[in-house]
XYZ file of C-alpha atoms in Angstrom:
278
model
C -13.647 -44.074 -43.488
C -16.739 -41.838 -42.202
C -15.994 -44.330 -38.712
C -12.366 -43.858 -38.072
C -12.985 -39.630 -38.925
C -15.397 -39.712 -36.367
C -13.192 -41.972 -34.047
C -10.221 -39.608 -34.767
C -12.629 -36.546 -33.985
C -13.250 -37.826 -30.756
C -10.291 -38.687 -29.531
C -9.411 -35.132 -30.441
C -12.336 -34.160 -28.227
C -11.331 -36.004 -25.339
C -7.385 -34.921 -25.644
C -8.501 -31.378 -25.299
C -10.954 -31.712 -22.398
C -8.101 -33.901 -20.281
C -5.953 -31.015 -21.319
C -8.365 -28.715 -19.608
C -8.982 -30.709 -16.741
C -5.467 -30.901 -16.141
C -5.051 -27.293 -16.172
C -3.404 -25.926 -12.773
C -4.995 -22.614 -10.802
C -1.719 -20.872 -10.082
C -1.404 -20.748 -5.791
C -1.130 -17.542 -4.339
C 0.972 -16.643 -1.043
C -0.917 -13.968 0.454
C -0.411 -10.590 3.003
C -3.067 -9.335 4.182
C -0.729 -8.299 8.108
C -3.508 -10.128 10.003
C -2.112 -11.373 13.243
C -1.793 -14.782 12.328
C 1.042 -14.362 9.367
C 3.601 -13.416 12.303
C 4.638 -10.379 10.934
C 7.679 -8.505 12.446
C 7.731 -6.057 13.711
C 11.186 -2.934 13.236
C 12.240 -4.481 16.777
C 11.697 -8.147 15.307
C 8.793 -9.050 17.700
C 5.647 -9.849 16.835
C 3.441 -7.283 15.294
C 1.080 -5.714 18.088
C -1.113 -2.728 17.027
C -1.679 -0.109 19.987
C -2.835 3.231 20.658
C -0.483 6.479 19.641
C -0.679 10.344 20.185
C 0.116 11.899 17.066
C 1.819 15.494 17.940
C 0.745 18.353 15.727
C -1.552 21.162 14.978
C -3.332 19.910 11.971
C -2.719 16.320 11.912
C -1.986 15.645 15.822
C -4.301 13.560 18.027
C -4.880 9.999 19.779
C -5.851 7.484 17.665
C -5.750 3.720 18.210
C -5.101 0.087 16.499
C -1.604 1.628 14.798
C 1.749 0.203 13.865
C 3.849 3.755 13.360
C 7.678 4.324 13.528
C 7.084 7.138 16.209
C 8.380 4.351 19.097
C 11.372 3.415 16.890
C 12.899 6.790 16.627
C 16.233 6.015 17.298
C 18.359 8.274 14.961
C 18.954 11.880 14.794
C 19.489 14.860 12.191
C 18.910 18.757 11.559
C 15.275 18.265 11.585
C 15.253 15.917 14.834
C 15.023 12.382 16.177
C 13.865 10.002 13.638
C 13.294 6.542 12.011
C 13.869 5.135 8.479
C 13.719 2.005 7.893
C 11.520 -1.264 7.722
C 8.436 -0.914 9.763
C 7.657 -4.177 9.452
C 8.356 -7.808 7.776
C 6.837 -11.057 6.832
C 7.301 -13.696 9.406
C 10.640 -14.762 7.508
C 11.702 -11.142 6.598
C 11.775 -11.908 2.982
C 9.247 -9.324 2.587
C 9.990 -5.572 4.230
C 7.915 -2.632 3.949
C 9.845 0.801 4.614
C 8.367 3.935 6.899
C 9.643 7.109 8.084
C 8.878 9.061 10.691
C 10.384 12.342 12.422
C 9.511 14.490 15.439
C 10.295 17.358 13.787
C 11.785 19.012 16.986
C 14.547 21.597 15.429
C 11.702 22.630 12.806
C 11.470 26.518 12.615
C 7.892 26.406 12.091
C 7.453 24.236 15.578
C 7.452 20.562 16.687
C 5.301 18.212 15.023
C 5.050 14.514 14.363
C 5.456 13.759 10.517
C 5.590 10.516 8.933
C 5.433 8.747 5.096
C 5.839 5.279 3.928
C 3.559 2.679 4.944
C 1.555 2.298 8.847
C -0.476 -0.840 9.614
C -4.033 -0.128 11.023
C -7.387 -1.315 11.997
C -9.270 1.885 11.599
C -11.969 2.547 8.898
C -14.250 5.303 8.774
C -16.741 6.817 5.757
C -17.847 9.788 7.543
C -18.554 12.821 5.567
C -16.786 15.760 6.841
C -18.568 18.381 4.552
C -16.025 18.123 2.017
C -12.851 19.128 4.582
C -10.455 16.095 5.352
C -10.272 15.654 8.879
C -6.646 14.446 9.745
C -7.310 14.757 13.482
C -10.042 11.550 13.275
C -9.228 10.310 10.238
C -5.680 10.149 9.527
C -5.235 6.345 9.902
C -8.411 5.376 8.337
C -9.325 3.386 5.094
C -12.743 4.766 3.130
C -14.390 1.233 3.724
C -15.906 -0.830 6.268
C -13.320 -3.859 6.576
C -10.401 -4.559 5.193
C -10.030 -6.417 1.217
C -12.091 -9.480 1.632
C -13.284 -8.685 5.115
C -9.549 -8.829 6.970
C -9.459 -6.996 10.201
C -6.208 -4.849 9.621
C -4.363 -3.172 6.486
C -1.113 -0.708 5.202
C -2.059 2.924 5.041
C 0.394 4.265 2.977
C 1.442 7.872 2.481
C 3.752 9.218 -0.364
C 5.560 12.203 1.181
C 7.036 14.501 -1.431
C 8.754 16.771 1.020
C 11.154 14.284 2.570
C 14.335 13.258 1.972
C 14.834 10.312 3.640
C 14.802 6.502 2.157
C 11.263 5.240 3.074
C 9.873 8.417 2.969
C 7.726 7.249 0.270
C 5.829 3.969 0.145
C 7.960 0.921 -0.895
C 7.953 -2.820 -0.267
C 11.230 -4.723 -0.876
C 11.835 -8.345 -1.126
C 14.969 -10.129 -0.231
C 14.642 -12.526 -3.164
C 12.947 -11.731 -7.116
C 8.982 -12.473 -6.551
C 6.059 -12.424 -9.155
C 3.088 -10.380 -7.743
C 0.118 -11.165 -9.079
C -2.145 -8.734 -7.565
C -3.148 -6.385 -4.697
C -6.188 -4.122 -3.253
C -6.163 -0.842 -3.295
C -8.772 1.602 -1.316
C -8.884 5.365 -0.640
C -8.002 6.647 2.374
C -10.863 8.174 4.572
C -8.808 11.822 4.300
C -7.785 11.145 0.452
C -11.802 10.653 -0.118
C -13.293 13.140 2.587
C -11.033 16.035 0.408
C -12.665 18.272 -2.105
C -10.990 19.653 -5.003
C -11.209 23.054 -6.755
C -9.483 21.510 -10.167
C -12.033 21.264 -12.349
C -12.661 17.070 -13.613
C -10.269 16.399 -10.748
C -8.551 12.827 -10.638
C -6.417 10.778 -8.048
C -4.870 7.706 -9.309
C -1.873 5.539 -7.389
C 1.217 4.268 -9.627
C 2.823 0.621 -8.902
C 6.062 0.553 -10.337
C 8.483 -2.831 -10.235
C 11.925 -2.905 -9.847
C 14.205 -5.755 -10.263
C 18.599 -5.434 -9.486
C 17.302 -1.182 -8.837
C 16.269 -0.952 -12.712
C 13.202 0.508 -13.391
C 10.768 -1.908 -14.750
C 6.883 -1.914 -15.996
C 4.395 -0.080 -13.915
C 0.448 -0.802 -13.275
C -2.279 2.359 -12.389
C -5.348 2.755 -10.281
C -7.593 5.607 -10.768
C -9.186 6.278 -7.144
C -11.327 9.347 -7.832
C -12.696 11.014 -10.523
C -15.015 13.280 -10.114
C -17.334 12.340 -8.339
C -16.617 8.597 -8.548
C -14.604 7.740 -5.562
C -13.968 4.255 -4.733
C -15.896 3.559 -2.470
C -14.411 0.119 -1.439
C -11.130 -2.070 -2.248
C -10.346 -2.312 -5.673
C -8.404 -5.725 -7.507
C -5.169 -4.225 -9.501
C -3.962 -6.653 -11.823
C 0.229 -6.427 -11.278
C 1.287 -9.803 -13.409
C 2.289 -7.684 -15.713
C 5.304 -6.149 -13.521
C 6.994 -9.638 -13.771
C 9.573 -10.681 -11.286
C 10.327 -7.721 -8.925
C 12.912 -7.424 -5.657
C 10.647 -3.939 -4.767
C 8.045 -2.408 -5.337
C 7.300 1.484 -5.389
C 4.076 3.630 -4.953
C 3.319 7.331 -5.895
C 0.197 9.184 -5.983
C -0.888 11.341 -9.134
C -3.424 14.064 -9.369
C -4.343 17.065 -11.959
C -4.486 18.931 -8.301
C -0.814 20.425 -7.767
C 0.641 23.370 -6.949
C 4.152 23.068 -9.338
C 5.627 19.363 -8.746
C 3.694 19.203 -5.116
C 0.306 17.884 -4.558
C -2.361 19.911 -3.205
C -4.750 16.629 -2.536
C -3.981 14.522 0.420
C -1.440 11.678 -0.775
C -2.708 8.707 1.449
C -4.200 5.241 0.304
C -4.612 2.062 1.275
C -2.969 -1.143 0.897
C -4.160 -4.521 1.380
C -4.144 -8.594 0.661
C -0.864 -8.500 -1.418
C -1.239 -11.642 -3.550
C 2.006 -13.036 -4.621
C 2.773 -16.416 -6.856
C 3.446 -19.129 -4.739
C 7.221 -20.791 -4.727
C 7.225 -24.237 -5.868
């Protein structure tokens, strides 16, 4: 009896360690808009990042290594010429990720380039400014030295709360239902150069999914607090969210001036991990 117990307790044994061998790592289809994914661009060519002059007193000047949507203005309205739409694409435009930009031309308070929604770049800076965030140098720079995992180029995304326009906020929408698993998050160079008067001040971005436009679950990264800023990219867990057709972003802070944020509203974006179709 003691013989066949122990032979039964074995075979037990090595039924659960073939049940662990068999186990299978989930695959992962992965952005991280490096050259070689063929993105697209709004214009369906390739994705080729180039210099731009940014028009504006505060935020204007030349920076370089940019996909904006100031070249794909083609649209006009009260506050001037204008793009809204899909910046850019996945190589089989299953994946979009929305921008908006405006010249601003018929503004009363003067011309000036303005733009939310996500930007591809290959700028990164961690400069100190003294505390003031430097939009001039800065404004199309992640607080780190690479990209997530050492990739050359990432999204900047920035959620504008004044516009009105579709894409004026960050979102990324998928032709078909997908399960992400995961992405990296960083701080923008201007987002982490800015210093706040609110006392035990915090800055945190929001990942909500949505699946047929109803709202679903929703993960949070806390960016800065205090004086803990992230000071490279950060894993968010998103399994959570389920099967999504979009995804959107918003920024929260305890820095605000009635519903508007006083804090710059920029972060980064990067290696968007996503289960892999079988």
């Amino acid at each position: 009896m003691k013989k066949l117990l122990l032979f039964a307790f074995a075979a037990f044994a090595l039924a659960a360690c073939s049940d662990e061998d068999n186990t299978v790592e989930p695959r992962y289809d992965v952005i991280s808009f490096e050259k070689s994914e063929g993105m697209l661009d709004a214009a369906e060519m390739p994705v080729e990042l180039r210099d731009v002059t940014i028009a504006g007193d505060w935020a204007g000047g030349d920076f370089s290594n940019v996909l904006c949507g100031k070249e794909y203005m083609m649209n006009e309205d009260f506050n001037g010429t204008y793009f809204d739409g899909l910046l850019f694409t996945t190589a089989d435009k299953k994946i979009g990720f929305g921008s908006y930009f405006t010249d601003n031309k018929y503004s009363s308070y003067g011309a000036s380039d303005v733009w939310g929604g996500f930007v591809l770049s290959q700028n990164f800076s961690k400069r100190s400014n003294g505390g003031s965030a430097d939009y001039s140098k800065d404004g199309f720079s992640a607080w780190a030295t690479a990209g997530a995992n050492a990739s050359a180029t990432f999204a900047i995304a920035y959620d504008n709360g004044y516009g009105v326009y579709n894409y004026h906020t960050p979102k990324i929408e998928f032709t078909e239902p997908r399960k992400v698993a995961y992405l990296y998050l960083a701080n923008a160079t201007v987002a982490a150069q800015y210093t706040s008067r609110v006392e035990n001040y915090w800055f945190k971005v929001v990942v909500t999914g949505y699946l047929k436009n109803a709202e679903g679950g929703s993960v949070e990264q806390t960016l800065i607090e205090g004086e803990n800023i992230a000071a490279d990219w950060v894993k968010v867990d998103c399994s959570s969210l389920g099967e999504v057709d979009e995804l959107r972003f918003k920024v929260q802070s305890n820095d605000m001036s009635g519903n508007y944020l006083n804090c710059p509203a920029y972060f980064c974006v990067d290696e968007i991990g996503l289960i892999a179709e079988k």
